Short mmCIF file of C-alpha atoms and ligand atoms in Angstrom, two decimals:
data_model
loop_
_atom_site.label_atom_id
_atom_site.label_comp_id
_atom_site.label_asym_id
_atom_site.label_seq_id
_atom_site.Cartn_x
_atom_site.Cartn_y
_atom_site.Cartn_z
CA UNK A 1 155.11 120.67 87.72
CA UNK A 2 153.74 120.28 84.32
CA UNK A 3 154.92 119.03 80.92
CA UNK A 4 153.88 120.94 77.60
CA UNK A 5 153.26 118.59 74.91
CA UNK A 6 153.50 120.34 71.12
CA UNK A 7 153.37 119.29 67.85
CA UNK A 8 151.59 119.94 64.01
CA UNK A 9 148.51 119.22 64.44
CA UNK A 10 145.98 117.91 67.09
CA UNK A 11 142.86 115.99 66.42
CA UNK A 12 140.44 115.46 69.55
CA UNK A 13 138.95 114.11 67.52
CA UNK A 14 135.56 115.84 66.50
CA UNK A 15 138.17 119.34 66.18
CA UNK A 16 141.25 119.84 64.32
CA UNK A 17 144.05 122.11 66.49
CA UNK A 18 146.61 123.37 64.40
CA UNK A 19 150.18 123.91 66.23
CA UNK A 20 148.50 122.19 69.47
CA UNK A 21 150.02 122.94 73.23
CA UNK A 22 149.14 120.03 75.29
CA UNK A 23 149.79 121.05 79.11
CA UNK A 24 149.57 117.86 81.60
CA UNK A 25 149.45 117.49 85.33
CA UNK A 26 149.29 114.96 87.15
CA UNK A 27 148.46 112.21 84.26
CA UNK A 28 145.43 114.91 83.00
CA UNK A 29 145.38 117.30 80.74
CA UNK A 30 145.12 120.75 82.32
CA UNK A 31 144.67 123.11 79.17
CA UNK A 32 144.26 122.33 75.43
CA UNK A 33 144.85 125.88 72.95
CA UNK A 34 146.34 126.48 69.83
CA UNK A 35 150.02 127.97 69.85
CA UNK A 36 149.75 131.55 68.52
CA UNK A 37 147.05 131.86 70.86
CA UNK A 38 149.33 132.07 73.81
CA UNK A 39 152.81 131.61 75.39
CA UNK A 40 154.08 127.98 76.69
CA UNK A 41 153.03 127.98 80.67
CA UNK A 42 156.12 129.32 82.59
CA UNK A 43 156.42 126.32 85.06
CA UNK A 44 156.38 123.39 82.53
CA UNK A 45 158.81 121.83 80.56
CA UNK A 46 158.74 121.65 77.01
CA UNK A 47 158.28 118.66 75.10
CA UNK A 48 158.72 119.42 70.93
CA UNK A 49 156.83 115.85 69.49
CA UNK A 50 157.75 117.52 65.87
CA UNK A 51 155.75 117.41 62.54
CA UNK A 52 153.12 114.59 64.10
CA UNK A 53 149.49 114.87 64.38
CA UNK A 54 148.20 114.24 67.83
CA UNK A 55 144.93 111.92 68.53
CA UNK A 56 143.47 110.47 71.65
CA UNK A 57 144.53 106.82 72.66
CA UNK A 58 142.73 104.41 70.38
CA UNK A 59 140.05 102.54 72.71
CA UNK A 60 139.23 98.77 71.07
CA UNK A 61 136.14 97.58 72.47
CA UNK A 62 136.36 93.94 71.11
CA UNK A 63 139.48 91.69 71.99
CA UNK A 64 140.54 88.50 72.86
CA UNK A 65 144.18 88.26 73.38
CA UNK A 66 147.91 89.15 71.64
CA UNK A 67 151.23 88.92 72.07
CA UNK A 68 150.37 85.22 73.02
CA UNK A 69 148.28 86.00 75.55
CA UNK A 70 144.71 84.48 75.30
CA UNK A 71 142.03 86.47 77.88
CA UNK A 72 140.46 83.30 78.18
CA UNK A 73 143.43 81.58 79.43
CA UNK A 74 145.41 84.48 81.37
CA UNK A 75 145.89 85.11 84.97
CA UNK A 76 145.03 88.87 86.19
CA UNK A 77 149.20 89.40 86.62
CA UNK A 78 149.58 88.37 83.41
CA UNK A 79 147.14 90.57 81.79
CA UNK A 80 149.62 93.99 81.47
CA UNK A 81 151.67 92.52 79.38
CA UNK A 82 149.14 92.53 76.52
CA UNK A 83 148.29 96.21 77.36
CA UNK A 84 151.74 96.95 77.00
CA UNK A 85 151.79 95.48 73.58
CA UNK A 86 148.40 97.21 72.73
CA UNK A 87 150.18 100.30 73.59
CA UNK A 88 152.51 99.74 70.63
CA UNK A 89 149.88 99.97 68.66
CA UNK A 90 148.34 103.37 70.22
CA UNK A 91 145.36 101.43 72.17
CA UNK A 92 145.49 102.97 75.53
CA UNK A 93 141.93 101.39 76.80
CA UNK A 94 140.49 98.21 75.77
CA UNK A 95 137.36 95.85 76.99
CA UNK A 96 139.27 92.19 77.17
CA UNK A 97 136.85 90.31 75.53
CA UNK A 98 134.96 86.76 76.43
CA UNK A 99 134.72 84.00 73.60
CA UNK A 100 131.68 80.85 75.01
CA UNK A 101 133.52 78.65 76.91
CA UNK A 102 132.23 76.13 79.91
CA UNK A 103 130.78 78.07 82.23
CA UNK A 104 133.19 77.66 85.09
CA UNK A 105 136.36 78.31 82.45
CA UNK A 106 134.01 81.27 81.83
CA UNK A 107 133.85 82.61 85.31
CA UNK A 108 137.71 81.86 85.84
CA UNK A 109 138.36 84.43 82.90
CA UNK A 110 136.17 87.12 84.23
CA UNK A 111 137.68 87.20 87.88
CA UNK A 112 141.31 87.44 86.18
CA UNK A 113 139.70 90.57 83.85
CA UNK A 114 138.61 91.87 87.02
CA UNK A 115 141.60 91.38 88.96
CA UNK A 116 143.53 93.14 85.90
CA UNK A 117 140.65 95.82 85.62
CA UNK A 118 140.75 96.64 89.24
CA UNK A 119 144.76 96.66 89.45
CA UNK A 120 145.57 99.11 86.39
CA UNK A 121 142.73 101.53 88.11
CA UNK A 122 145.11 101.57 91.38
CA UNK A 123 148.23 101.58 89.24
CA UNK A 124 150.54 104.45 89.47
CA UNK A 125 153.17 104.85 87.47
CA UNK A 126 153.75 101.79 85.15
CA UNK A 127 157.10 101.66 83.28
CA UNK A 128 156.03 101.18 80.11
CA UNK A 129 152.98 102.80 78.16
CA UNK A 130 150.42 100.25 79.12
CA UNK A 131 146.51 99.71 77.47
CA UNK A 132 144.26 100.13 80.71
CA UNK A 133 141.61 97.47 80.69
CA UNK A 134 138.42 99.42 81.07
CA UNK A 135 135.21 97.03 81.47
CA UNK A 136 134.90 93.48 80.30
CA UNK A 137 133.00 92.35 76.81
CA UNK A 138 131.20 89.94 77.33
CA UNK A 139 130.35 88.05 73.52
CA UNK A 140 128.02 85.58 74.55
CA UNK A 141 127.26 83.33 75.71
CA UNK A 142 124.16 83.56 74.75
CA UNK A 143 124.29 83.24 70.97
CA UNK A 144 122.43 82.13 68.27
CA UNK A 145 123.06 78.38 66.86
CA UNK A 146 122.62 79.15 63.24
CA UNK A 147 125.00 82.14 63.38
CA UNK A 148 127.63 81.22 66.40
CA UNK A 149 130.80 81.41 64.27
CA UNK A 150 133.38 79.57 65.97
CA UNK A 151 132.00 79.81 69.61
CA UNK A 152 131.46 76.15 70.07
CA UNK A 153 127.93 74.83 70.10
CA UNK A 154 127.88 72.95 73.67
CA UNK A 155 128.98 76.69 75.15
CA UNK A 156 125.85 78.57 74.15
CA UNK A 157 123.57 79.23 76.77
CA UNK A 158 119.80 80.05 77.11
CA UNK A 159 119.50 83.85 78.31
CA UNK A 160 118.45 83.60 81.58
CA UNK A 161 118.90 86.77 84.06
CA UNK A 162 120.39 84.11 86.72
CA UNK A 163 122.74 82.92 84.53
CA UNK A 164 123.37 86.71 83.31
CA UNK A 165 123.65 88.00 87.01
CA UNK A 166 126.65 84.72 87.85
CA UNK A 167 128.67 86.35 84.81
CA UNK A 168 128.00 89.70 86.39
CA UNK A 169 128.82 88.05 90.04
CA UNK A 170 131.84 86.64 88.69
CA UNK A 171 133.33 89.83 86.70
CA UNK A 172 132.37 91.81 90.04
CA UNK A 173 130.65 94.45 87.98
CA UNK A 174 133.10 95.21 85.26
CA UNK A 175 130.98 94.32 82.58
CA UNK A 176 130.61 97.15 80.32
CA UNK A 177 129.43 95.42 77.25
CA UNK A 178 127.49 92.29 75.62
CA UNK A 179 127.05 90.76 71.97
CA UNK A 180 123.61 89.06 72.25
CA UNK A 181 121.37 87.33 69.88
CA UNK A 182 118.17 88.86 70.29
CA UNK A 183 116.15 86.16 68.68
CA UNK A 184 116.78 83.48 71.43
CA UNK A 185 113.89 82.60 73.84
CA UNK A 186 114.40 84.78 77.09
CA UNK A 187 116.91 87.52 75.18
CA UNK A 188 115.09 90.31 75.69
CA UNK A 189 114.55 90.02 79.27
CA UNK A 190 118.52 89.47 79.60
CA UNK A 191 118.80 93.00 77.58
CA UNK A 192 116.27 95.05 79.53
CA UNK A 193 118.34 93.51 82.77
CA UNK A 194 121.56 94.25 81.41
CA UNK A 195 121.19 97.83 79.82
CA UNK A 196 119.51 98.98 83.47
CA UNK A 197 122.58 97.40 84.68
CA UNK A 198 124.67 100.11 82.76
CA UNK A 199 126.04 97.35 79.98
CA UNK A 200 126.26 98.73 76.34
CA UNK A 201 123.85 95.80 74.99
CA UNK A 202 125.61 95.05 71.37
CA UNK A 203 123.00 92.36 68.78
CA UNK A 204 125.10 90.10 67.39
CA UNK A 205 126.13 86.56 66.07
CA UNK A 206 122.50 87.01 65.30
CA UNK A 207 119.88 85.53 62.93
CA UNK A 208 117.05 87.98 64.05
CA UNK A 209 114.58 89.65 61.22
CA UNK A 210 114.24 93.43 61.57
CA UNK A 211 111.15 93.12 63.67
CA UNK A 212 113.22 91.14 66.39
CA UNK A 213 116.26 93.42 65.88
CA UNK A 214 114.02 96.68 66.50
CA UNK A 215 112.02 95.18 69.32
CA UNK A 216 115.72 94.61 70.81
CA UNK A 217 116.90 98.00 70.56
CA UNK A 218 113.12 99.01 71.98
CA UNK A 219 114.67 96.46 75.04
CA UNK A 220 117.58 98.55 75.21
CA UNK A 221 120.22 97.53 72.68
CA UNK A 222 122.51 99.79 71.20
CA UNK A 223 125.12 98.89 69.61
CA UNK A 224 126.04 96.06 67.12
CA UNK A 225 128.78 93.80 66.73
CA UNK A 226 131.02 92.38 63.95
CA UNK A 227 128.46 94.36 61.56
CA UNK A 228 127.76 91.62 58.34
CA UNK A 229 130.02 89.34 60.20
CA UNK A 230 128.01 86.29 62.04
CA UNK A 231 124.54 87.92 61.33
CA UNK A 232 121.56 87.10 58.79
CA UNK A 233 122.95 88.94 55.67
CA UNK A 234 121.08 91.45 54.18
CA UNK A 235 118.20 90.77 51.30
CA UNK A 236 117.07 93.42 49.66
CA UNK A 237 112.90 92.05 50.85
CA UNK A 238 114.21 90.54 53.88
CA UNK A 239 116.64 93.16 55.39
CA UNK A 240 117.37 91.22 58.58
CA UNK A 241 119.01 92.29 61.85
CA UNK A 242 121.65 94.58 59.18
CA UNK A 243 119.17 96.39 57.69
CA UNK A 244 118.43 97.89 61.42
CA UNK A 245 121.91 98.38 62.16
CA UNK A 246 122.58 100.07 58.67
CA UNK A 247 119.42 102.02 59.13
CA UNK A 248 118.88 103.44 62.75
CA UNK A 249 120.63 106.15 63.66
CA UNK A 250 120.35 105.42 67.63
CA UNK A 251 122.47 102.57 67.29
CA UNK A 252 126.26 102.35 66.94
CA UNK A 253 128.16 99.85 65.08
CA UNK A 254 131.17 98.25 64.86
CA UNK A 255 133.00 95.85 61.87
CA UNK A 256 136.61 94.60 61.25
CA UNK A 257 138.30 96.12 58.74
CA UNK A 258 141.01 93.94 58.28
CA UNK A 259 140.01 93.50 54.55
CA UNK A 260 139.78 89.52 55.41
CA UNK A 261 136.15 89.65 57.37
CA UNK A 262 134.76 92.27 55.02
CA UNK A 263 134.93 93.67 51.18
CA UNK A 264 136.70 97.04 51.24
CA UNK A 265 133.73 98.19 49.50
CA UNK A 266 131.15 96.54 52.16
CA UNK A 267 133.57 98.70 54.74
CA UNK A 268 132.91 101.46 52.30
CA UNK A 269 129.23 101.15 52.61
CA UNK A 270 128.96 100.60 56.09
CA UNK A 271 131.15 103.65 56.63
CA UNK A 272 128.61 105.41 54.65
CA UNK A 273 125.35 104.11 56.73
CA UNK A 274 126.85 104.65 59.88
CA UNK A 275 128.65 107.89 59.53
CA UNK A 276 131.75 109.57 60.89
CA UNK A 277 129.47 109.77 64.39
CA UNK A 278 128.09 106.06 64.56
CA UNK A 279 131.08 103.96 63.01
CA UNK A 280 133.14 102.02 65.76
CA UNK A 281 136.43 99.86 64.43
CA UNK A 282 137.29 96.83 66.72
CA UNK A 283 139.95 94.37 66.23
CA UNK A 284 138.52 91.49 67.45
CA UNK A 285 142.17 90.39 67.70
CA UNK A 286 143.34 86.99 68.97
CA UNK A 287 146.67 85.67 71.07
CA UNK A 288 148.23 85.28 67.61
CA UNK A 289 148.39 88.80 67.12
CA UNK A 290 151.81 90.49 66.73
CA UNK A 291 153.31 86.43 66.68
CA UNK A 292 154.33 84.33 63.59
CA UNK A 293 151.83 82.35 62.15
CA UNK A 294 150.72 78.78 63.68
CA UNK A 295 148.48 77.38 65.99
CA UNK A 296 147.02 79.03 68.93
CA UNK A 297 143.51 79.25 71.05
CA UNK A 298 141.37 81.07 71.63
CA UNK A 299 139.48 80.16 74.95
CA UNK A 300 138.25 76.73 74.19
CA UNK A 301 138.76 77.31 70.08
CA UNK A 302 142.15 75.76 68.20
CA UNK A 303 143.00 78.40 65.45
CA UNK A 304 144.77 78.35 62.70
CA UNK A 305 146.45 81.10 61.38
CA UNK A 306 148.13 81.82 57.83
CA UNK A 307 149.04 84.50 55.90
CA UNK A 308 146.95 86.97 58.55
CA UNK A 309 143.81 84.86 58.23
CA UNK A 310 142.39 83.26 61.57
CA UNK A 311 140.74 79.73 60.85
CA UNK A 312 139.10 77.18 62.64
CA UNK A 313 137.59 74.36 60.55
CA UNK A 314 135.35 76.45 57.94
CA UNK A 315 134.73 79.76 59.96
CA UNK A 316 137.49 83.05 60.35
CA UNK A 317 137.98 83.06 64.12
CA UNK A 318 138.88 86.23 64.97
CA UNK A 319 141.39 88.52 63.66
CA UNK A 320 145.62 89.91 64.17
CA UNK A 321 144.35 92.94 63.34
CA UNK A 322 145.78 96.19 65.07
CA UNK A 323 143.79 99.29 65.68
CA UNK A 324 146.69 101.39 63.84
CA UNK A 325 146.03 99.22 61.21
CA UNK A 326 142.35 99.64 61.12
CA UNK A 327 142.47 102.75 61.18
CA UNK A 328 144.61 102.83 58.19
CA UNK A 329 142.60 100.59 56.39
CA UNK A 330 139.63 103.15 56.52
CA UNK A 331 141.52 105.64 54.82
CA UNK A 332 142.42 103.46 52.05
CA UNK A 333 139.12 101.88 51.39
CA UNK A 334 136.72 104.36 51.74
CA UNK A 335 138.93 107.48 51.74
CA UNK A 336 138.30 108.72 54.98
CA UNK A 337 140.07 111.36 56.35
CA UNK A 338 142.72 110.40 58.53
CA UNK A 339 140.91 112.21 61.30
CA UNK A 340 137.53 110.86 60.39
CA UNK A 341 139.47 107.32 60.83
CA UNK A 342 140.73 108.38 64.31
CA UNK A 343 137.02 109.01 65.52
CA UNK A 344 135.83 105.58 64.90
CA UNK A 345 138.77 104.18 67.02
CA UNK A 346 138.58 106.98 70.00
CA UNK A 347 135.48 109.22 70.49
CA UNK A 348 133.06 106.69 68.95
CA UNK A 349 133.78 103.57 70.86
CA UNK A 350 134.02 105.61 73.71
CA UNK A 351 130.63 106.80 73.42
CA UNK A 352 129.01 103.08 71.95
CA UNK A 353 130.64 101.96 75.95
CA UNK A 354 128.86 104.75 77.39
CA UNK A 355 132.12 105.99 78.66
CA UNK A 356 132.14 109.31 76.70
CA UNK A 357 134.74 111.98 78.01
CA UNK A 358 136.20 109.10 80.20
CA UNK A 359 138.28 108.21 76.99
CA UNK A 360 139.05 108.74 73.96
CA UNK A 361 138.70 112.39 73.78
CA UNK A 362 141.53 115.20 74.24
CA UNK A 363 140.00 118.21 76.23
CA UNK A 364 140.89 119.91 79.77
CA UNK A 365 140.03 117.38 82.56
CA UNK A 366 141.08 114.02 80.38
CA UNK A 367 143.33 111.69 81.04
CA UNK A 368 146.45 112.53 78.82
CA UNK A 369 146.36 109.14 76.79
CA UNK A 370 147.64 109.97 73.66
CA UNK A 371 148.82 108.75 70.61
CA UNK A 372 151.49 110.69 68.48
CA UNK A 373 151.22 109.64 64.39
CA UNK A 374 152.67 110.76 61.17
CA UNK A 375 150.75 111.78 58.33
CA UNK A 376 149.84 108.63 57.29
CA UNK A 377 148.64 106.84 60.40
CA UNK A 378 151.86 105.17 61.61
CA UNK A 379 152.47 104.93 65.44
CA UNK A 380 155.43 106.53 66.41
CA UNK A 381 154.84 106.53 70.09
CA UNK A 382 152.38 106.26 72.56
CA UNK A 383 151.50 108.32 75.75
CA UNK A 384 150.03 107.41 78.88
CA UNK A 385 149.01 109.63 81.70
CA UNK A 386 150.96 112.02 80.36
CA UNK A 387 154.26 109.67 80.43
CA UNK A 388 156.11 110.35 76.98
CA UNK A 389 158.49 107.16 78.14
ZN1 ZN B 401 135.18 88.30 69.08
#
């Protein structure tokens, strides 16, 4: 028994399939092929989406929380019912995302990620589309003082691999990712340790010079978070930790485009270093996300939030940014195609988490997490495992 998905136009993303037949089976997609090309499968029933483009599930890489629900805070049971609001949104796979917090809060957080991570993986048949909680993020914490942003001071650690390996203890191996400062004493051993461990080693909330930047991507970093945001900025003598992330083509990146953390024309120009293959959009979204404005936390952090801007004292602390909205955003300020947009929110993240083909891609063999949108990027529903709800 199989369902055929159709509609205008498909984007997987690096291809564009005009009149797209989407067969699934068994939550995967079975075949992939342009309409004309061939009947609908005999055995499968029809599913007409309309004049909507297709697009893999959008895969945000850096989050701490919506819908009220602070990662920091949740329990593992709890943790679905922000992947059901992500879903809304057309995330179908995230990496909940660690803020510096006391250690022990710290380790409390990643057993409940793994608990969540480890249930959604054994999870039939949810009853709503649900965001699957992939790997863990862990952003820090071992930061830099000078450029910590809101992660409080007395929560930054010293890189140690023994303090590295009770994180990894504690998130029993889910950890997929970590922002790291190269620049602290004992960094780079932490990012030789981590990348053999299979973690996507991101430099951030970062004061490092280029030398210390390249000598951590020679350690095994590659990726970069919150690009301009909580880094040294860039001077046109002194480039700085950016001018290696703008500049080296082995290295992904990822920013906010809210248009609150960034210029749209610093989005613009990052778009334009990075390319349509290296550019990763994250949220970094907090519990206030999809709520009124107010107070909330985030781990150990009280937030403000006004008008769509997340404060604490001085510094933005995270964002309510959506990925539909992101993606969005890219099209308006730098004009990027709408497919283009859709790559730096599926395939790309996908890849910068080393989990290429394992999401964020539509091809024969994939899970069929998919996102159906109009012409302009609005969500108009989203589709998990093949489950058009
Ligand atoms: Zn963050």
């Amino acid at each position: 028994m199989s369902t055929a998905f159709t509609a205008r136009r498909l984007y997987t993303p690096a291809d564009v399939i005009e009149n797209p037949v989407v067969v699934v089976e068994d939550g995967r997609i079975a075949e992939l092929y342009p309409r004309p090309h061939s009947e609908l499968p005999p055995n499968s029933t029809l599913l007409d989406l309309g004049d909507v483009v297709l697009a893999p599930g959008f895969f945000d890489i850096h989050i701490h929380g919506g819908a009220g629900l602070d990662l920091m805070r949740a329990r593992g049971s709890d943790i679905p019912r922000l992947g059901q609001f992500l879903a809304t949104h057309g995330v179908t796979a995230y990496f909940p995302t660690t803020v510096a917090a006391p250690l022990e809060s710290t380790f409390a957080a990643l057993q409940a990620m793994a608990d969540a991570i480890e249930a959604a993986d054994g999870k039939a048949a949810p009853s709503a589309p649900e965001a699957r909680p992939l790997g863990i993020h862990l952003e820090g914490p071992f930061l830099s003082h000078k450029r910590r942003g809101v992660h409080p001071p007395e929560n930054l650690v010293q890189p140690t691999i023994a303090v590295f390996d009770r994180l990894w203890q504690a998130a029993r191996g889910h950890v997929r990712m970590m922002t790291i400062a190269p620049e602290i004493p004992g960094a780079m051993e932490v990012i030789a340790e981590a990348s053999r461990r299979g973690v996507c080693v991101s430099i951030g909330h970062s004061d490092a010079d280029l030398s210390t930047a390249q000598a951590a991507v020679k350690a095994g970093a590659r990726h970069a978070t919150h690009t301009f945001n909580a880094m040294r900025p860039l001077d046109h003598r002194e480039p700085g930790i950016v001018g290696e992330v703008l500049t080296d083509s082995r290295l992904t990146a990822d920013i906010i485009a809210d248009g609150i953390h960034l210029s749209p024309a610093v989005v613009q120009l990052f778009l334009l270093a990075k390319g349509i293959e290296n550019s990763v959009l994250i949220t970094d979204a907090i519990s206030a996300t999809g709520m009124p404005d107010g107070h909330y936390q985030l781990g150990p952090i009280e937030v403000e939030v006004k008008d769509g801007k997340c404060t604490s004292g001085e510094s933005l602390a995270g964002s309510v940014l959506t990925m539909d909205r992101a993606v969005r955003n890219v099209t308006q300020f730098a004009r990027w195609s709408l497919q283009d947009a859709v790559r730096a929110a599926t395939a790309n993240p996908a890849r910068a988490a080393g989990l290429a083909g394992q999401s964020g891609i539509l091809a024969p063999g994939a899970r069929a997490d998919f996102v159906v949108l109009d012409a302009k990027g609005e969500v108009l529903k989203t589709v998990v495992g093949g489950r058009a709800f």
